[in-house]
mmCIF file of C-alpha atoms in Angstrom:
data_model
loop_
_atom_site.group_PDB
_atom_site.id
_atom_site.type_symbol
_atom_site.label_atom_id
_atom_site.label_comp_id
_atom_site.label_asym_id
_atom_site.label_seq_id
_atom_site.Cartn_x
_atom_site.Cartn_y
_atom_site.Cartn_z
ATOM 1 C CA MET A 1 -0.191 0.017 0.486
ATOM 2 C CA THR A 2 1.176 3.660 -0.754
ATOM 3 C CA GLU A 3 1.812 6.307 2.024
ATOM 4 C CA GLY A 4 -0.994 8.138 1.028
ATOM 5 C CA LEU A 5 -3.220 5.215 1.964
ATOM 6 C CA ALA A 6 -2.161 4.514 4.922
ATOM 7 C CA VAL A 7 -2.478 7.840 6.738
ATOM 8 C CA GLU A 8 -6.143 7.512 5.263
ATOM 9 C CA LEU A 9 -6.512 4.287 7.091
ATOM 10 C CA ALA A 10 -5.178 5.657 10.410
ATOM 11 C CA GLY A 11 -7.329 5.176 13.106
ATOM 12 C CA LEU A 12 -9.114 1.434 13.937
ATOM 13 C CA ARG A 13 -6.304 -0.857 15.318
ATOM 14 C CA SER A 14 -8.145 -3.132 17.047
ATOM 15 C CA PHE A 15 -10.581 -6.476 16.413
ATOM 16 C CA SER A 16 -12.297 -8.588 18.429
ATOM 17 C CA ILE A 17 -13.919 -11.960 16.468
ATOM 18 C CA VAL A 18 -16.593 -13.805 18.451
ATOM 19 C CA MET A 19 -17.417 -17.007 18.355
ATOM 20 C CA PRO A 20 -20.676 -19.058 20.349
ATOM 21 C CA ALA A 21 -20.467 -22.586 20.072
ATOM 22 C CA TYR A 22 -22.356 -24.885 21.519
ATOM 23 C CA ASN A 23 -21.260 -29.099 21.004
ATOM 24 C CA VAL A 24 -19.780 -28.178 17.768
ATOM 25 C CA VAL A 25 -17.695 -30.933 17.737
ATOM 26 C CA THR A 26 -20.602 -33.290 18.282
ATOM 27 C CA GLN A 27 -22.761 -32.047 16.050
ATOM 28 C CA ARG A 28 -20.747 -31.147 12.906
ATOM 29 C CA GLY A 29 -17.339 -32.840 13.474
ATOM 30 C CA GLU A 30 -13.771 -31.895 14.494
ATOM 31 C CA ALA A 31 -13.043 -31.501 11.118
ATOM 32 C CA VAL A 32 -15.541 -29.248 10.878
ATOM 33 C CA PHE A 33 -14.675 -26.916 13.740
ATOM 34 C CA ARG A 34 -10.786 -27.443 13.008
ATOM 35 C CA GLU A 35 -11.283 -25.407 9.191
ATOM 36 C CA THR A 36 -13.500 -22.938 10.910
ATOM 37 C CA LEU A 37 -10.639 -22.460 13.200
ATOM 38 C CA GLU A 38 -7.970 -22.620 10.258
ATOM 39 C CA SER A 39 -9.649 -20.171 8.221
ATOM 40 C CA ILE A 40 -9.972 -17.544 10.618
ATOM 41 C CA ALA A 41 -6.353 -17.599 11.520
ATOM 42 C CA ALA A 42 -5.768 -17.658 8.349
ATOM 43 C CA SER A 43 -7.602 -14.271 7.827
ATOM 44 C CA CYS A 44 -5.758 -13.065 10.484
ATOM 45 C CA ARG A 45 -2.384 -13.834 8.940
ATOM 46 C CA TYR A 46 -3.460 -12.249 5.589
ATOM 47 C CA LEU A 47 -4.305 -9.272 8.177
ATOM 48 C CA GLN A 48 -1.016 -8.877 9.507
ATOM 49 C CA GLN A 49 1.122 -9.005 6.192
ATOM 50 C CA HIS A 50 -0.685 -6.768 4.206
ATOM 51 C CA PHE A 51 -2.722 -4.062 6.122
ATOM 52 C CA PRO A 52 -0.219 -0.661 6.334
ATOM 53 C CA TYR A 53 0.094 -0.442 10.204
ATOM 54 C CA ALA A 54 0.025 -3.300 13.091
ATOM 55 C CA THR A 55 -3.494 -4.650 14.758
ATOM 56 C CA GLU A 56 -4.116 -5.940 17.495
ATOM 57 C CA GLY A 57 -6.663 -9.056 17.761
ATOM 58 C CA GLU A 58 -8.347 -11.821 19.467
ATOM 59 C CA LEU A 59 -10.463 -14.528 19.359
ATOM 60 C CA ILE A 60 -13.313 -14.991 21.724
ATOM 61 C CA LEU A 61 -14.759 -17.999 21.498
ATOM 62 C CA ILE A 62 -18.099 -18.400 23.936
ATOM 63 C CA SER A 63 -18.583 -22.339 24.958
ATOM 64 C CA ASP A 64 -22.124 -22.160 25.440
ATOM 65 C CA GLY A 65 -22.578 -25.201 27.785
ATOM 66 C CA SER A 66 -20.910 -27.541 25.431
ATOM 67 C CA THR A 67 -20.446 -31.285 26.970
ATOM 68 C CA ASP A 68 -17.882 -32.694 24.285
ATOM 69 C CA THR A 69 -14.741 -32.163 23.285
ATOM 70 C CA THR A 70 -15.254 -28.243 21.698
ATOM 71 C CA CYS A 71 -13.025 -26.326 24.086
ATOM 72 C CA ASP A 72 -10.422 -29.206 23.919
ATOM 73 C CA VAL A 73 -10.342 -29.188 20.023
ATOM 74 C CA ALA A 74 -10.253 -25.057 20.138
ATOM 75 C CA THR A 75 -7.446 -25.031 22.581
ATOM 76 C CA GLU A 76 -5.422 -27.784 20.755
ATOM 77 C CA GLY A 77 -6.482 -26.244 17.525
ATOM 78 C CA TRP A 78 -6.003 -22.589 17.540
ATOM 79 C CA PRO A 79 -2.651 -21.536 16.585
ATOM 80 C CA ASN A 80 -2.605 -18.363 18.522
ATOM 81 C CA ILE A 81 -2.152 -16.263 15.780
ATOM 82 C CA VAL A 82 -4.102 -13.743 17.959
ATOM 83 C CA PRO A 83 -4.871 -14.746 21.360
ATOM 84 C CA LEU A 84 -7.444 -16.669 22.024
ATOM 85 C CA GLN A 85 -10.025 -16.025 25.054
ATOM 86 C CA LEU A 86 -12.092 -19.198 25.513
ATOM 87 C CA VAL A 87 -15.190 -19.001 27.886
ATOM 88 C CA GLY A 88 -16.932 -22.108 28.762
ATOM 89 C CA LEU A 89 -20.447 -21.334 30.183
ATOM 90 C CA PRO A 90 -21.760 -24.324 32.903
ATOM 91 C CA THR A 91 -25.055 -23.943 31.193
ATOM 92 C CA ASN A 92 -26.515 -22.596 27.981
ATOM 93 C CA ILE A 93 -27.778 -19.283 27.441
ATOM 94 C CA GLY A 94 -28.533 -19.343 23.121
ATOM 95 C CA ILE A 95 -26.740 -17.990 20.657
ATOM 96 C CA ALA A 96 -27.971 -14.159 21.225
ATOM 97 C CA ALA A 97 -26.846 -13.663 24.936
ATOM 98 C CA ALA A 98 -23.555 -15.872 24.297
ATOM 99 C CA ARG A 99 -22.758 -13.406 21.289
ATOM 100 C CA ASN A 100 -23.556 -10.325 23.629
ATOM 101 C CA MET A 101 -21.542 -11.894 26.238
ATOM 102 C CA GLY A 102 -18.421 -11.961 24.261
ATOM 103 C CA VAL A 103 -18.763 -8.399 22.647
ATOM 104 C CA ARG A 104 -18.698 -7.395 26.379
ATOM 105 C CA LEU A 105 -15.740 -9.371 27.049
ATOM 106 C CA ALA A 106 -14.071 -8.302 23.967
ATOM 107 C CA LYS A 107 -11.290 -5.345 23.686
ATOM 108 C CA GLY A 108 -11.283 -4.601 19.687
ATOM 109 C CA GLU A 109 -12.786 -1.211 17.983
ATOM 110 C CA VAL A 110 -14.095 -3.416 15.145
ATOM 111 C CA ILE A 111 -16.204 -6.484 16.330
ATOM 112 C CA PHE A 112 -16.533 -9.913 13.849
ATOM 113 C CA PHE A 113 -18.793 -12.781 14.670
ATOM 114 C CA CYS A 114 -18.436 -16.246 13.091
ATOM 115 C CA ASP A 115 -20.334 -19.168 13.825
ATOM 116 C CA ALA A 116 -18.600 -22.292 14.725
ATOM 117 C CA ASP A 117 -18.845 -24.148 11.699
ATOM 118 C CA ASP A 118 -18.883 -21.290 8.692
ATOM 119 C CA LEU A 119 -15.859 -20.123 7.178
ATOM 120 C CA TYR A 120 -13.262 -16.860 6.590
ATOM 121 C CA ARG A 121 -11.779 -16.173 3.576
ATOM 122 C CA PRO A 122 -8.305 -14.641 4.091
ATOM 123 C CA GLU A 123 -9.064 -11.458 2.995
ATOM 124 C CA HIS A 124 -12.087 -11.216 5.111
ATOM 125 C CA LEU A 125 -10.467 -9.031 8.191
ATOM 126 C CA PHE A 126 -8.198 -7.430 5.861
ATOM 127 C CA LEU A 127 -11.381 -5.387 3.576
ATOM 128 C CA ALA A 128 -13.777 -5.089 6.424
ATOM 129 C CA LEU A 129 -11.034 -2.904 8.329
ATOM 130 C CA SER A 130 -9.885 -0.950 5.357
ATOM 131 C CA VAL A 131 -13.237 0.078 4.327
ATOM 132 C CA LEU A 132 -14.624 1.034 8.597
ATOM 133 C CA ASN A 133 -11.200 2.802 8.456
ATOM 134 C CA GLN A 134 -12.557 5.427 5.655
ATOM 135 C CA PRO A 135 -14.236 8.286 6.780
ATOM 136 C CA LEU A 136 -17.457 9.135 4.773
ATOM 137 C CA PRO A 137 -17.866 11.988 2.695
ATOM 138 C CA GLU A 138 -19.998 14.788 3.177
ATOM 139 C CA PRO A 139 -23.454 14.942 3.706
ATOM 140 C CA TYR A 140 -23.525 11.775 5.575
ATOM 141 C CA ALA A 141 -23.619 11.551 9.300
ATOM 142 C CA PRO A 142 -22.013 10.290 11.234
ATOM 143 C CA SER A 143 -18.731 10.800 9.159
ATOM 144 C CA TYR A 144 -17.783 7.214 9.392
ATOM 145 C CA PHE A 145 -18.816 3.893 8.571
ATOM 146 C CA GLY A 146 -20.468 2.297 11.341
ATOM 147 C CA ALA A 147 -20.181 -1.286 9.916
ATOM 148 C CA VAL A 148 -19.534 -3.073 6.298
ATOM 149 C CA ARG A 149 -20.980 -6.359 4.919
ATOM 150 C CA THR A 150 -19.312 -8.282 2.478
ATOM 151 C CA GLY A 151 -20.679 -10.867 0.093
ATOM 152 C CA VAL A 152 -21.463 -14.372 0.917
ATOM 153 C CA TYR A 153 -20.631 -17.714 -0.723
ATOM 154 C CA CYS A 154 -22.557 -20.581 -0.460
ATOM 155 C CA ARG A 155 -22.234 -23.924 -2.399
ATOM 156 C CA ASP A 156 -25.488 -24.233 -2.832
ATOM 157 C CA ARG A 157 -27.264 -22.674 -5.992
ATOM 158 C CA LEU A 158 -29.703 -19.604 -4.483
ATOM 159 C CA HIS A 159 -32.317 -17.442 -5.812
ATOM 160 C CA PRO A 160 -30.517 -14.268 -6.409
ATOM 161 C CA TYR A 161 -33.383 -12.213 -3.732
ATOM 162 C CA TRP A 162 -32.720 -14.668 -1.364
ATOM 163 C CA HIS A 163 -28.849 -14.564 -1.975
ATOM 164 C CA ARG A 164 -28.586 -11.084 -1.215
ATOM 165 C CA SER A 165 -31.749 -11.281 1.507
ATOM 166 C CA LEU A 166 -28.924 -13.749 3.263
ATOM 167 C CA GLU A 167 -26.076 -10.913 2.878
ATOM 168 C CA GLN A 168 -28.105 -8.285 4.589
ATOM 169 C CA THR A 169 -29.088 -9.976 7.463
ATOM 170 C CA LEU A 170 -26.276 -12.454 8.232
ATOM 171 C CA VAL A 171 -23.921 -11.679 10.778
ATOM 172 C CA LEU A 172 -21.066 -13.928 9.369
ATOM 173 C CA ASN A 173 -20.114 -11.254 6.702
ATOM 174 C CA LEU A 174 -20.800 -8.217 9.471
ATOM 175 C CA ALA A 175 -18.109 -6.190 10.543
ATOM 176 C CA VAL A 176 -19.262 -3.305 13.125
ATOM 177 C CA ARG A 177 -17.747 -0.962 15.105
ATOM 178 C CA ARG A 178 -18.107 -1.425 19.039
ATOM 179 C CA GLU A 179 -20.057 1.842 19.779
ATOM 180 C CA VAL A 180 -22.734 0.809 17.272
ATOM 181 C CA HIS A 181 -23.137 -2.874 18.556
ATOM 182 C CA GLU A 182 -23.307 -0.994 22.314
ATOM 183 C CA PHE A 183 -25.902 1.919 21.047
ATOM 184 C CA ILE A 184 -28.347 -0.749 19.507
ATOM 185 C CA GLY A 185 -27.948 -3.036 22.521
ATOM 186 C CA GLY A 186 -27.130 -6.112 20.720
ATOM 187 C CA PHE A 187 -28.362 -9.200 19.840
ATOM 188 C CA PRO A 188 -32.405 -9.863 20.973
ATOM 189 C CA GLU A 189 -32.309 -11.876 24.142
ATOM 190 C CA GLU A 190 -36.086 -13.012 24.762
ATOM 191 C CA ALA A 191 -36.949 -17.102 25.211
ATOM 192 C CA VAL A 192 -39.208 -16.400 21.837
ATOM 193 C CA PHE A 193 -36.112 -16.201 19.508
ATOM 194 C CA ARG A 194 -34.582 -19.296 21.043
ATOM 195 C CA GLN A 195 -38.226 -20.913 20.677
ATOM 196 C CA PHE A 196 -38.438 -19.893 17.027
ATOM 197 C CA ARG A 197 -38.214 -22.402 14.346
ATOM 198 C CA TYR A 198 -36.323 -20.032 12.249
ATOM 199 C CA GLY A 199 -34.435 -18.061 14.555
ATOM 200 C CA ALA A 200 -34.402 -14.838 13.984
ATOM 201 C CA GLU A 201 -31.759 -12.789 15.936
ATOM 202 C CA ASP A 202 -29.972 -11.963 13.011
ATOM 203 C CA VAL A 203 -32.761 -10.373 11.294
ATOM 204 C CA ALA A 204 -33.550 -8.096 14.269
ATOM 205 C CA TYR A 205 -29.860 -7.035 14.497
ATOM 206 C CA ALA A 206 -29.585 -6.103 11.041
ATOM 207 C CA HIS A 207 -33.210 -4.578 11.011
ATOM 208 C CA TRP A 208 -31.480 -2.136 13.987
ATOM 209 C CA LEU A 209 -27.876 -1.823 12.614
ATOM 210 C CA HIS A 210 -29.082 -0.746 9.150
ATOM 211 C CA ARG A 211 -31.731 1.852 10.628
ATOM 212 C CA PHE A 212 -29.391 3.459 12.566
ATOM 213 C CA CYS A 213 -25.968 3.423 10.953
ATOM 214 C CA HIS A 214 -24.263 4.057 7.458
ATOM 215 C CA THR A 215 -23.367 -0.004 6.294
ATOM 216 C CA ALA A 216 -20.654 -0.437 3.585
ATOM 217 C CA ARG A 217 -20.961 -2.840 1.223
ATOM 218 C CA LEU A 218 -18.572 -4.848 -0.275
ATOM 219 C CA GLU A 219 -19.510 -7.364 -3.276
ATOM 220 C CA GLN A 220 -16.076 -9.625 -2.956
ATOM 221 C CA GLN A 221 -17.413 -12.863 -1.179
ATOM 222 C CA THR A 222 -15.120 -12.991 2.082
ATOM 223 C CA VAL A 223 -16.975 -15.273 4.117
ATOM 224 C CA GLU A 224 -18.606 -18.992 3.187
ATOM 225 C CA TYR A 225 -21.769 -19.780 5.122
ATOM 226 C CA ARG A 226 -22.128 -23.916 5.421
ATOM 227 C CA ARG A 227 -25.585 -25.707 5.240
ATOM 228 C CA PHE A 228 -25.988 -28.706 7.300
ATOM 229 C CA PRO A 229 -28.348 -31.448 7.953
ATOM 230 C CA ASP A 230 -31.330 -29.610 9.788
ATOM 231 C CA SER A 231 -29.653 -25.873 10.023
ATOM 232 C CA PHE A 232 -31.559 -22.699 9.691
ATOM 233 C CA PHE A 233 -30.146 -22.688 6.476
ATOM 234 C CA ASP A 234 -31.153 -26.386 5.248
ATOM 235 C CA ARG A 235 -34.343 -26.045 7.041
ATOM 236 C CA GLN A 236 -35.158 -22.681 4.467
ATOM 237 C CA LEU A 237 -33.184 -24.577 0.837
ATOM 238 C CA LYS A 238 -35.864 -25.108 -1.345
ATOM 239 C CA LYS A 239 -37.585 -21.377 -0.093
ATOM 240 C CA PHE A 240 -34.121 -19.833 -0.972
ATOM 241 C CA GLN A 241 -33.582 -21.461 -4.205
ATOM 242 C CA ALA A 242 -37.329 -20.349 -5.631
ATOM 243 C CA ALA A 243 -38.454 -17.074 -6.510
ATOM 244 C CA PRO A 244 -39.890 -15.231 -3.810
ATOM 245 C CA GLY A 245 -43.394 -16.293 -3.023
ATOM 246 C CA THR A 246 -43.457 -19.516 -4.601
ATOM 247 C CA VAL A 247 -42.569 -21.704 -2.015
ATOM 248 C CA ALA A 248 -44.980 -21.557 1.317
ATOM 249 C CA ASP A 249 -43.694 -22.075 4.635
ATOM 250 C CA ASP A 250 -44.388 -24.507 6.878
ATOM 251 C CA LEU A 251 -44.871 -22.011 10.157
ATOM 252 C CA ASP A 252 -47.996 -23.472 12.269
ATOM 253 C CA ALA A 253 -50.493 -21.476 14.448
ATOM 254 C CA SER A 254 -47.885 -21.671 17.365
ATOM 255 C CA ASP A 255 -45.000 -19.898 14.884
ATOM 256 C CA ARG A 256 -46.958 -17.581 14.041
ATOM 257 C CA GLN A 257 -47.897 -16.102 17.134
ATOM 258 C CA GLN A 258 -44.225 -16.339 17.806
ATOM 259 C CA GLU A 259 -43.392 -14.611 14.731
ATOM 260 C CA ALA A 260 -45.822 -11.758 15.895
ATOM 261 C CA GLN A 261 -44.096 -11.578 18.946
ATOM 262 C CA ILE A 262 -40.785 -11.280 17.538
ATOM 263 C CA GLN A 263 -41.888 -8.543 15.322
ATOM 264 C CA GLN A 264 -43.369 -6.528 18.298
ATOM 265 C CA ILE A 265 -39.943 -6.750 19.951
ATOM 266 C CA ILE A 266 -38.397 -5.580 17.029
ATOM 267 C CA ALA A 267 -40.397 -2.886 16.797
ATOM 268 C CA THR A 268 -40.768 -1.846 20.346
ATOM 269 C CA ARG A 269 -36.674 -1.742 20.560
ATOM 270 C CA LEU A 270 -36.565 0.156 17.208
ATOM 271 C CA GLN A 271 -38.674 2.913 18.908
ATOM 272 C CA GLU A 272 -36.429 2.952 22.149
ATOM 273 C CA LEU A 273 -33.309 3.647 19.772
ATOM 274 C CA GLN A 274 -35.154 6.352 17.981
ATOM 275 C CA ALA A 275 -35.768 8.308 21.165
ATOM 276 C CA LYS A 276 -32.085 7.416 22.359
ATOM 277 C CA ALA A 277 -31.276 8.830 19.131
ATOM 278 C CA ALA A 278 -33.093 11.490 19.571
ATOM 279 C CA GLN A 279 -31.319 12.245 23.189
ATOM 280 C CA LEU A 280 -28.040 12.152 21.560
ATOM 281 C CA VAL A 281 -28.879 14.884 18.818
ATOM 282 C CA ALA A 282 -30.674 17.152 20.927
#
């Protein structure tokens, strides 16, 4: 990189990668988990080799009540390219609460997320941090990118509409400034999100995020979202491969009630955030 580019990028110098994991070795296999860890390590190495100045990074792995060898494999399989902070919880608190805990423990100015069965490509951290360090031109406000989303690679063929929808709602391809995450209050921890068969924590988070911060968009596919049997992705594959509205969902009356509760929670927090934002600019 040129000297001028290094000056433009000066600012953010630390990042944290938050990974929740629950019995991933049992559910996905040790090889899958090791591939995920290796992909993150490779991305950290690429960043160290190509970024114009030194950064401090860390991987925070929240073992969410795991009863298998998840913690052992993580300890043995992580090459310490950046420090590993391993937190073993005695009981399962759910992916949203585990992510929020990870962010609270994080030291980084920029937060990345990765589930224990997905993959980073080498350039992921480098590209996201480079973009987040760029000031926004006027008349944007705030005067910086609050988050960045990259493209997502899926081995399955998806309809372009649903592929783009995934890229706008997953957190695998997201890098967010810590202050933005804290402003929106993190991921929703209400029980209904765990009960709903298709989750929706990521959808809620993305909804709040996009309403209150400017998110840069990169077309490069820097992460891989992998499908496994009975995962959220697997359960919705038929819908994701068809044109919108052509595949009926399989939600029953109970699911509909949960979906309505989730929408209400999203709307309520949105109102609270709007009031919070108004106070900050008053």
